[in-house]
PDB file of C-alpha atoms in Angstrom:
ATOM      1  CA  MET A   5       0.000   0.000   0.000  1.00 78.00           C
ATOM      2  CA  PRO A   6       1.457   3.414  -0.949  1.00 86.00           C
ATOM      3  CA  PRO A   7       2.032   6.009   1.771  1.00 92.00           C
ATOM      4  CA  ILE A   8      -0.756   8.535   2.331  1.00 94.00           C
ATOM      5  CA  ALA A   9       0.136  12.229   2.582  1.00 96.00           C
ATOM      6  CA  CYS A  10      -1.524  15.644   2.763  1.00 95.00           C
ATOM      7  CA  VAL A  11      -0.561  18.634   0.627  1.00 95.00           C
ATOM      8  CA  SER A  12      -1.575  22.186   1.521  1.00 96.00           C
ATOM      9  CA  ARG A  13      -1.767  25.316  -0.616  1.00 96.00           C
ATOM     10  CA  THR A  14      -2.342  28.773   0.912  1.00 97.00           C
ATOM     11  CA  GLU A  15      -3.858  31.662  -1.032  1.00 97.00           C
ATOM     12  CA  HIS A  16      -5.232  35.110  -0.145  1.00 97.00           C
ATOM     13  CA  PHE A  17      -8.265  36.983  -1.386  1.00 97.00           C
ATOM     14  CA  SER A  18     -10.208  40.102  -0.399  1.00 97.00           C
ATOM     15  CA  ALA A  19     -13.990  40.374  -0.401  1.00 96.00           C
ATOM     16  CA  ALA A  20     -16.771  42.519   1.037  1.00 96.00           C
ATOM     17  CA  HIS A  21     -20.020  41.307   2.572  1.00 96.00           C
ATOM     18  CA  ARG A  22     -22.770  42.044   5.056  1.00 95.00           C
ATOM     19  CA  LEU A  23     -24.067  39.491   7.528  1.00 95.00           C
ATOM     20  CA  ASN A  24     -27.807  39.519   7.014  1.00 93.00           C
ATOM     21  CA  ASN A  25     -30.621  37.019   6.612  1.00 92.00           C
ATOM     22  CA  SER A  26     -33.616  38.222   4.596  1.00 88.00           C
ATOM     23  CA  LEU A  27     -35.860  35.770   6.459  1.00 89.00           C
ATOM     24  CA  LEU A  28     -35.227  37.602   9.721  1.00 91.00           C
ATOM     25  CA  SER A  29     -36.441  41.005  10.859  1.00 93.00           C
ATOM     26  CA  ALA A  30     -34.115  43.996  11.034  1.00 93.00           C
ATOM     27  CA  GLU A  31     -34.115  43.713  14.809  1.00 93.00           C
ATOM     28  CA  GLU A  32     -33.239  39.999  14.716  1.00 95.00           C
ATOM     29  CA  ASN A  33     -30.430  40.567  12.236  1.00 93.00           C
ATOM     30  CA  GLN A  34     -28.998  43.348  14.387  1.00 94.00           C
ATOM     31  CA  GLN A  35     -29.245  41.204  17.498  1.00 95.00           C
ATOM     32  CA  ILE A  36     -27.546  38.185  15.900  1.00 95.00           C
ATOM     33  CA  PHE A  37     -24.902  39.823  13.713  1.00 94.00           C
ATOM     34  CA  GLY A  38     -24.231  43.070  15.574  1.00 93.00           C
ATOM     35  CA  LYS A  39     -21.899  45.506  13.823  1.00 93.00           C
ATOM     36  CA  CYS A  40     -21.367  42.998  10.995  1.00 93.00           C
ATOM     37  CA  ASN A  41     -24.976  43.775   9.958  1.00 93.00           C
ATOM     38  CA  HIS A  42     -24.089  47.392   9.110  1.00 93.00           C
ATOM     39  CA  ALA A  43     -26.059  48.466   6.032  1.00 91.00           C
ATOM     40  CA  HIS A  44     -22.935  49.379   4.048  1.00 92.00           C
ATOM     41  CA  GLY A  45     -21.152  46.116   4.797  1.00 92.00           C
ATOM     42  CA  HIS A  46     -17.469  45.581   5.471  1.00 94.00           C
ATOM     43  CA  GLY A  47     -14.530  43.646   4.050  1.00 94.00           C
ATOM     44  CA  HIS A  48     -11.910  41.041   4.953  1.00 95.00           C
ATOM     45  CA  ASN A  49      -8.528  39.927   3.726  1.00 97.00           C
ATOM     46  CA  TYR A  50      -9.194  36.199   3.833  1.00 97.00           C
ATOM     47  CA  ILE A  51      -6.549  33.480   4.020  1.00 97.00           C
ATOM     48  CA  LEU A  52      -7.580  30.261   2.287  1.00 97.00           C
ATOM     49  CA  GLU A  53      -5.777  26.988   2.972  1.00 97.00           C
ATOM     50  CA  THR A  54      -6.731  24.080   0.728  1.00 97.00           C
ATOM     51  CA  ILE A  55      -5.604  20.613   1.817  1.00 97.00           C
ATOM     52  CA  VAL A  56      -5.671  17.569  -0.431  1.00 96.00           C
ATOM     53  CA  ARG A  57      -5.000  14.047   0.766  1.00 94.00           C
ATOM     54  CA  GLY A  58      -4.202  10.826  -1.032  1.00 93.00           C
ATOM     55  CA  PRO A  59      -1.622   8.173  -1.915  1.00 93.00           C
ATOM     56  CA  VAL A  60       1.836   9.270  -2.986  1.00 94.00           C
ATOM     57  CA  ASP A  61       2.122   8.267  -6.630  1.00 91.00           C
ATOM     58  CA  ALA A  62       5.049   5.899  -7.148  1.00 91.00           C
ATOM     59  CA  ARG A  63       5.920   7.433 -10.516  1.00 92.00           C
ATOM     60  CA  THR A  64       5.648  11.164  -9.723  1.00 93.00           C
ATOM     61  CA  GLY A  65       6.206  11.121  -5.962  1.00 94.00           C
ATOM     62  CA  MET A  66       3.201  13.423  -5.594  1.00 94.00           C
ATOM     63  CA  VAL A  67      -0.271  13.361  -4.119  1.00 93.00           C
ATOM     64  CA  ALA A  68      -1.240  16.104  -6.571  1.00 92.00           C
ATOM     65  CA  ASN A  69       0.780  18.317  -8.847  1.00 93.00           C
ATOM     66  CA  ILE A  70       1.093  21.745  -7.220  1.00 94.00           C
ATOM     67  CA  SER A  71       0.585  23.356 -10.633  1.00 93.00           C
ATOM     68  CA  ASP A  72      -2.762  21.597 -10.921  1.00 92.00           C
ATOM     69  CA  LEU A  73      -3.695  22.565  -7.365  1.00 94.00           C
ATOM     70  CA  LYS A  74      -2.891  26.228  -8.086  1.00 94.00           C
ATOM     71  CA  HIS A  75      -4.993  26.117 -11.251  1.00 91.00           C
ATOM     72  CA  TRP A  76      -7.985  24.501  -9.490  1.00 91.00           C
ATOM     73  CA  ILE A  77      -7.970  27.101  -6.716  1.00 94.00           C
ATOM     74  CA  GLN A  78      -7.522  30.005  -9.121  1.00 93.00           C
ATOM     75  CA  ALA A  79     -10.274  28.938 -11.524  1.00 88.00           C
ATOM     76  CA  ALA A  80     -12.808  27.637  -9.009  1.00 88.00           C
ATOM     77  CA  VAL A  81     -12.298  30.111  -6.158  1.00 93.00           C
ATOM     78  CA  LEU A  82     -10.051  33.143  -6.606  1.00 95.00           C
ATOM     79  CA  ASP A  83     -11.457  34.197  -9.977  1.00 92.00           C
ATOM     80  CA  VAL A  84     -14.906  34.083  -8.398  1.00 91.00           C
ATOM     81  CA  VAL A  85     -14.505  35.670  -4.947  1.00 94.00           C
ATOM     82  CA  ASP A  86     -11.442  37.927  -5.047  1.00 96.00           C
ATOM     83  CA  HIS A  87     -12.335  41.649  -4.900  1.00 96.00           C
ATOM     84  CA  ARG A  88     -16.044  40.831  -5.009  1.00 95.00           C
ATOM     85  CA  ASN A  89     -19.050  41.688  -2.921  1.00 96.00           C
ATOM     86  CA  LEU A  90     -20.096  38.197  -1.834  1.00 95.00           C
ATOM     87  CA  ASP A  91     -23.755  39.107  -1.342  1.00 94.00           C
ATOM     88  CA  ALA A  92     -24.197  41.093  -4.546  1.00 92.00           C
ATOM     89  CA  ASP A  93     -21.963  39.167  -6.961  1.00 91.00           C
ATOM     90  CA  ILE A  94     -22.445  35.512  -6.012  1.00 90.00           C
ATOM     91  CA  GLU A  95     -25.813  33.793  -6.347  1.00 84.00           C
ATOM     92  CA  TYR A  96     -25.112  31.316  -3.530  1.00 87.00           C
ATOM     93  CA  PHE A  97     -25.051  34.066  -0.919  1.00 91.00           C
ATOM     94  CA  ARG A  98     -28.447  35.410  -1.895  1.00 86.00           C
ATOM     95  CA  GLU A  99     -29.867  32.350  -0.126  1.00 85.00           C
ATOM     96  CA  HIS A 100     -27.136  31.769   2.461  1.00 91.00           C
ATOM     97  CA  PRO A 101     -25.778  34.395   4.895  1.00 94.00           C
ATOM     98  CA  SER A 102     -22.180  35.138   3.910  1.00 95.00           C
ATOM     99  CA  THR A 103     -20.626  33.878   7.130  1.00 96.00           C
ATOM    100  CA  THR A 104     -17.180  32.342   6.983  1.00 96.00           C
ATOM    101  CA  GLU A 105     -18.812  28.950   7.622  1.00 96.00           C
ATOM    102  CA  ASN A 106     -20.991  29.273   4.521  1.00 95.00           C
ATOM    103  CA  LEU A 107     -18.061  30.665   2.548  1.00 96.00           C
ATOM    104  CA  ALA A 108     -16.073  27.528   3.427  1.00 96.00           C
ATOM    105  CA  VAL A 109     -18.970  25.324   2.244  1.00 94.00           C
ATOM    106  CA  PHE A 110     -19.263  27.317  -0.988  1.00 93.00           C
ATOM    107  CA  ILE A 111     -15.535  26.989  -1.680  1.00 94.00           C
ATOM    108  CA  TRP A 112     -15.607  23.265  -0.910  1.00 93.00           C
ATOM    109  CA  ILE A 113     -18.428  22.713  -3.420  1.00 89.00           C
ATOM    110  CA  ARG A 114     -16.601  24.607  -6.133  1.00 88.00           C
ATOM    111  CA  LEU A 115     -13.268  22.867  -5.552  1.00 90.00           C
ATOM    112  CA  ALA A 116     -14.890  19.433  -5.409  1.00 86.00           C
ATOM    113  CA  ARG A 117     -16.368  20.049  -8.854  1.00 79.00           C
ATOM    114  CA  VAL A 118     -12.967  20.499 -10.497  1.00 81.00           C
ATOM    115  CA  MET A 119     -10.698  18.208  -8.465  1.00 85.00           C
ATOM    116  CA  PRO A 120     -10.372  14.435  -8.888  1.00 81.00           C
ATOM    117  CA  PRO A 121     -12.952  12.698  -6.648  1.00 76.00           C
ATOM    118  CA  GLY A 122     -11.897  12.043  -3.067  1.00 84.00           C
ATOM    119  CA  ILE A 123      -8.738  14.142  -3.097  1.00 90.00           C
ATOM    120  CA  LEU A 124     -10.116  17.265  -1.371  1.00 93.00           C
ATOM    121  CA  TYR A 125      -9.572  16.873   2.379  1.00 95.00           C
ATOM    122  CA  GLN A 126     -10.080  20.214   4.122  1.00 96.00           C
ATOM    123  CA  VAL A 127     -10.833  23.856   3.433  1.00 97.00           C
ATOM    124  CA  ILE A 128      -9.586  26.294   6.084  1.00 97.00           C
ATOM    125  CA  ILE A 129     -10.512  29.970   5.947  1.00 97.00           C
ATOM    126  CA  SER A 130      -9.076  32.591   8.283  1.00 96.00           C
ATOM    127  CA  GLU A 131     -11.321  35.642   8.396  1.00 94.00           C
ATOM    128  CA  THR A 132      -9.083  37.431  10.906  1.00 92.00           C
ATOM    129  CA  ALA A 133      -5.976  36.500  12.864  1.00 91.00           C
ATOM    130  CA  LYS A 134      -8.272  35.136  15.584  1.00 93.00           C
ATOM    131  CA  ASN A 135     -11.188  33.607  13.638  1.00 94.00           C
ATOM    132  CA  LYS A 136     -10.816  30.473  11.529  1.00 96.00           C
ATOM    133  CA  VAL A 137     -13.271  27.972   9.986  1.00 97.00           C
ATOM    134  CA  ILE A 138     -12.347  24.399   9.062  1.00 97.00           C
ATOM    135  CA  TYR A 139     -14.642  22.408   6.750  1.00 96.00           C
ATOM    136  CA  SER A 140     -14.296  18.865   5.403  1.00 93.00           C
ATOM    137  CA  GLY A 141     -17.402  18.385   3.265  1.00 89.00           C
ATOM    138  CA  GLU A 142     -19.731  16.926   5.886  1.00 89.00           C
ATOM    139  CA  GLY A 143     -23.470  17.231   5.363  1.00 84.00           C
ATOM    140  CA  LEU A 144     -23.483  17.789   1.606  1.00 76.00           C
ATOM    141  CA  THR A 145     -25.513  15.681  -0.830  1.00 67.00           C
ATOM    142  CA  ASP A 146     -25.175  15.154  -4.584  1.00 58.00           C
ATOM    143  CA  SER A 147     -27.795  17.845  -5.224  1.00 59.00           C
ATOM    144  CA  ASP A 148     -25.497  20.453  -3.656  1.00 63.00           C
ATOM    145  CA  TYR A 149     -23.081  19.955  -6.557  1.00 61.00           C
ATOM    146  CA  ASP A 150     -25.710  20.250  -9.308  1.00 59.00           C
ATOM    147  CA  GLU A 151     -27.020  23.362 -11.068  1.00 64.00           C
ATOM    148  CA  CYS A 152     -23.607  24.981 -11.544  1.00 73.00           C
ATOM    149  CA  VAL A 153     -23.086  26.977 -14.742  1.00 81.00           C
ATOM    150  CA  VAL A 154     -19.884  25.821 -16.452  1.00 82.00           C
ATOM    151  CA  ILE A 155     -17.867  26.498 -19.586  1.00 86.00           C
ATOM    152  CA  ILE A 156     -17.032  23.511 -21.785  1.00 88.00           C
ATOM    153  CA  LEU A 157     -13.327  23.479 -22.587  1.00 88.00           C
ATOM    154  CA  GLN A 158     -12.953  20.840 -25.316  1.00 85.00           C
ATOM    155  CA  GLY A 159     -14.829  19.242 -28.171  1.00 86.00           C
ATOM    156  CA  ARG A 160     -17.590  20.436 -30.436  1.00 88.00           C
ATOM    157  CA  TYR A 161     -19.074  22.712 -27.789  1.00 88.00           C
ATOM    158  CA  ALA A 162     -15.803  24.223 -26.563  1.00 88.00           C
ATOM    159  CA  GLY A 163     -16.409  27.736 -25.252  1.00 87.00           C
ATOM    160  CA  LYS A 164     -20.148  27.157 -24.779  1.00 88.00           C
ATOM    161  CA  LYS A 165     -21.833  27.727 -21.443  1.00 86.00           C
ATOM    162  CA  ALA A 166     -23.846  24.894 -19.947  1.00 87.00           C
ATOM    163  CA  VAL A 167     -25.417  23.946 -16.639  1.00 85.00           C
ATOM    164  CA  ILE A 168     -24.739  20.734 -14.720  1.00 83.00           C
ATOM    165  CA  VAL A 169     -27.886  18.621 -14.481  1.00 82.00           C
ATOM    166  CA  LYS A 170     -26.336  15.594 -12.788  1.00 80.00           C
ATOM    167  CA  ASN A 171     -22.882  14.748 -11.410  1.00 76.00           C
ATOM    168  CA  PHE A 172     -21.227  11.323 -11.448  1.00 79.00           C
ATOM    169  CA  ASP A 173     -18.193  11.761  -9.194  1.00 70.00           C
ATOM    170  CA  GLU A 174     -17.303   8.071  -9.168  1.00 72.00           C
ATOM    171  CA  GLY A 175     -18.089   7.455 -12.834  1.00 77.00           C
ATOM    172  CA  THR A 176     -20.271   4.625 -14.127  1.00 82.00           C
ATOM    173  CA  SER A 177     -19.669   1.195 -15.629  1.00 82.00           C
ATOM    174  CA  GLU A 178     -19.971   2.694 -19.117  1.00 84.00           C
ATOM    175  CA  ARG A 179     -17.921   5.789 -18.301  1.00 85.00           C
ATOM    176  CA  PRO A 180     -15.416   4.909 -15.544  1.00 86.00           C
ATOM    177  CA  TYR A 181     -14.288   8.497 -14.992  1.00 83.00           C
ATOM    178  CA  PRO A 182     -15.806  11.522 -13.208  1.00 80.00           C
ATOM    179  CA  HIS A 183     -18.315  13.211 -15.492  1.00 84.00           C
ATOM    180  CA  ALA A 184     -21.523  15.203 -15.588  1.00 83.00           C
ATOM    181  CA  VAL A 185     -24.651  15.504 -17.688  1.00 86.00           C
ATOM    182  CA  VAL A 186     -24.825  19.100 -18.903  1.00 87.00           C
ATOM    183  CA  ALA A 187     -27.393  21.076 -20.887  1.00 86.00           C
ATOM    184  CA  GLY A 188     -26.794  24.253 -22.848  1.00 87.00           C
ATOM    185  CA  ILE A 189     -27.642  26.272 -25.941  1.00 87.00           C
ATOM    186  CA  GLU A 190     -25.840  25.436 -29.166  1.00 87.00           C
ATOM    187  CA  ARG A 191     -27.450  28.163 -31.245  1.00 87.00           C
ATOM    188  CA  TYR A 192     -29.075  31.316 -29.917  1.00 86.00           C
ATOM    189  CA  PRO A 193     -31.843  33.300 -31.642  1.00 88.00           C
ATOM    190  CA  LEU A 194     -30.692  35.692 -34.337  1.00 86.00           C
ATOM    191  CA  LYS A 195     -31.545  39.348 -34.618  1.00 88.00           C
ATOM    192  CA  VAL A 196     -34.945  40.145 -36.147  1.00 86.00           C
ATOM    193  CA  THR A 197     -36.334  43.394 -37.566  1.00 89.00           C
ATOM    194  CA  ARG A 198     -39.807  44.721 -38.299  1.00 88.00           C
ATOM    195  CA  SER A 199     -39.261  44.354 -42.027  1.00 89.00           C
ATOM    196  CA  MET A 200     -38.964  40.551 -41.825  1.00 88.00           C
ATOM    197  CA  ASP A 201     -41.994  38.376 -42.533  1.00 89.00           C
ATOM    198  CA  LYS A 202     -43.393  35.951 -39.956  1.00 88.00           C
ATOM    199  CA  LYS A 203     -41.705  32.907 -41.498  1.00 89.00           C
ATOM    200  CA  LYS A 204     -38.273  34.493 -41.346  1.00 89.00           C
ATOM    201  CA  VAL A 205     -38.835  35.789 -37.811  1.00 87.00           C
ATOM    202  CA  ALA A 206     -39.871  32.296 -36.684  1.00 88.00           C
ATOM    203  CA  ALA A 207     -36.796  30.740 -38.310  1.00 87.00           C
ATOM    204  CA  ARG A 208     -34.418  33.262 -36.754  1.00 87.00           C
ATOM    205  CA  SER A 209     -36.070  32.980 -33.342  1.00 88.00           C
ATOM    206  CA  ARG A 210     -35.376  29.278 -32.919  1.00 87.00           C
ATOM    207  CA  VAL A 211     -33.144  28.058 -30.111  1.00 86.00           C
ATOM    208  CA  LYS A 212     -31.082  24.913 -30.590  1.00 87.00           C
ATOM    209  CA  PRO A 213     -30.223  23.251 -27.240  1.00 88.00           C
ATOM    210  CA  PHE A 214     -27.748  20.475 -26.526  1.00 87.00           C
ATOM    211  CA  VAL A 215     -27.484  17.804 -23.856  1.00 87.00           C
ATOM    212  CA  LYS A 216     -24.160  16.073 -23.384  1.00 87.00           C
ATOM    213  CA  VAL A 217     -22.076  13.945 -21.029  1.00 89.00           C
ATOM    214  CA  VAL A 218     -18.763  15.708 -20.338  1.00 88.00           C
ATOM    215  CA  ASN A 219     -15.632  14.683 -18.451  1.00 87.00           C
ATOM    216  CA  TYR A 220     -15.009  16.836 -15.356  1.00 82.00           C
ATOM    217  CA  ALA A 221     -11.569  17.681 -16.755  1.00 81.00           C
ATOM    218  CA  HIS A 222     -13.273  19.451 -19.670  1.00 85.00           C
ATOM    219  CA  LEU A 223     -15.475  21.716 -17.537  1.00 82.00           C
ATOM    220  CA  MET A 224     -14.632  25.045 -15.917  1.00 79.00           C
ATOM    221  CA  PRO A 225     -17.125  26.200 -13.261  1.00 73.00           C
ATOM    222  CA  THR A 226     -18.353  29.780 -13.057  1.00 73.00           C
ATOM    223  CA  ARG A 227     -19.783  31.588 -10.034  1.00 62.00           C
ATOM    224  CA  TYR A 228     -23.355  31.224 -11.330  1.00 69.00           C
ATOM    225  CA  THR A 229     -26.046  28.632 -10.608  1.00 68.00           C
ATOM    226  CA  LEU A 230     -29.417  27.960 -12.211  1.00 67.00           C
ATOM    227  CA  GLU A 231     -32.679  26.476 -10.934  1.00 62.00           C
ATOM    228  CA  LEU A 232     -33.264  23.177 -12.775  1.00 60.00           C
ATOM    229  CA  GLU A 233     -36.135  21.435 -11.030  1.00 55.00           C
ATOM    230  CA  ASP A 234     -38.266  21.405 -14.198  1.00 56.00           C
ATOM    231  CA  ILE A 235     -35.764  19.523 -16.373  1.00 57.00           C
ATOM    232  CA  LYS A 236     -33.855  17.279 -13.949  1.00 54.00           C
ATOM    233  CA  ALA A 237     -36.398  14.474 -14.296  1.00 55.00           C
ATOM    234  CA  ALA A 238     -36.280  14.599 -18.105  1.00 56.00           C
ATOM    235  CA  VAL A 239     -32.522  14.988 -18.606  1.00 59.00           C
ATOM    236  CA  THR A 240     -30.649  11.994 -17.197  1.00 56.00           C
ATOM    237  CA  ALA A 241     -27.721   9.842 -18.278  1.00 57.00           C
ATOM    238  CA  GLU A 242     -30.199   7.153 -19.389  1.00 58.00           C
ATOM    239  CA  SER A 243     -32.064   9.644 -21.579  1.00 55.00           C
ATOM    240  CA  LEU A 244     -28.927  10.137 -23.688  1.00 54.00           C
ATOM    241  CA  GLN A 245     -28.426   6.549 -24.753  1.00 57.00           C
ATOM    242  CA  GLU A 246     -30.704   6.596 -27.837  1.00 57.00           C
ATOM    243  CA  PRO A 247     -31.076   9.378 -30.437  1.00 57.00           C
ATOM    244  CA  SER A 248     -34.841   9.530 -29.873  1.00 55.00           C
ATOM    245  CA  GLN A 249     -34.349   9.889 -26.120  1.00 52.00           C
ATOM    246  CA  ARG A 250     -31.750  12.621 -26.663  1.00 53.00           C
ATOM    247  CA  THR A 251     -34.208  14.550 -28.846  1.00 57.00           C
ATOM    248  CA  ALA A 252     -36.895  14.302 -26.163  1.00 56.00           C
ATOM    249  CA  ALA A 253     -34.448  15.488 -23.508  1.00 51.00           C
ATOM    250  CA  LYS A 254     -33.549  18.534 -25.576  1.00 51.00           C
ATOM    251  CA  LYS A 255     -37.215  19.469 -25.898  1.00 55.00           C
ATOM    252  CA  ALA A 256     -37.592  19.308 -22.123  1.00 51.00           C
TER     253      ALA A 256
END
């Protein structure tokens, strides 16, 4: 059995926020959050420590390549939260108070989407020199990783935006690698003018969707999410096996 080791990478980012819960009254928010509930918000210089854990590869001598770890953190976290207003710029915090605990959960979800399954071990965020949150992924379900808007990096749809409908972190018997079912728009409506007749307007107004299974390595997450309850039942991995099923899934 190969030795097991942990590798840590520390990064810094700055972000503003206001501790507030829209489900509570102004008095309750003030009582719970105190000065952190100030209407104009405040900011922090956060310290993020990302720890991965796994077997030391006999060929490379690594648990994970530091270059890969830097890229994952930059793309999934820093590009999203650095010099942002967490409440105004990130959809997740419109439903979750932007406490450091929830920030740690948010970062875990985003990192887990881009890292090889099982390698992410801990996320540690220092809000101040005295306050620190440690999170290891407990309490999350598969649905917490769905509904993320991503950019496809390779293949026919490279550069297209899509949304994750279903994750398969452990792969399947047919596809033994981490992948996701994604849905997106292949062709958007074209510009129409008043001078065009109804037939031409109808033709140029058509939307051509796509549904595809994509390797995790070929997806880059963004900071956006999308509500998908209406199409999750129709768009599944099984619905992509036959051309007729794929057509029905696109119509959904």
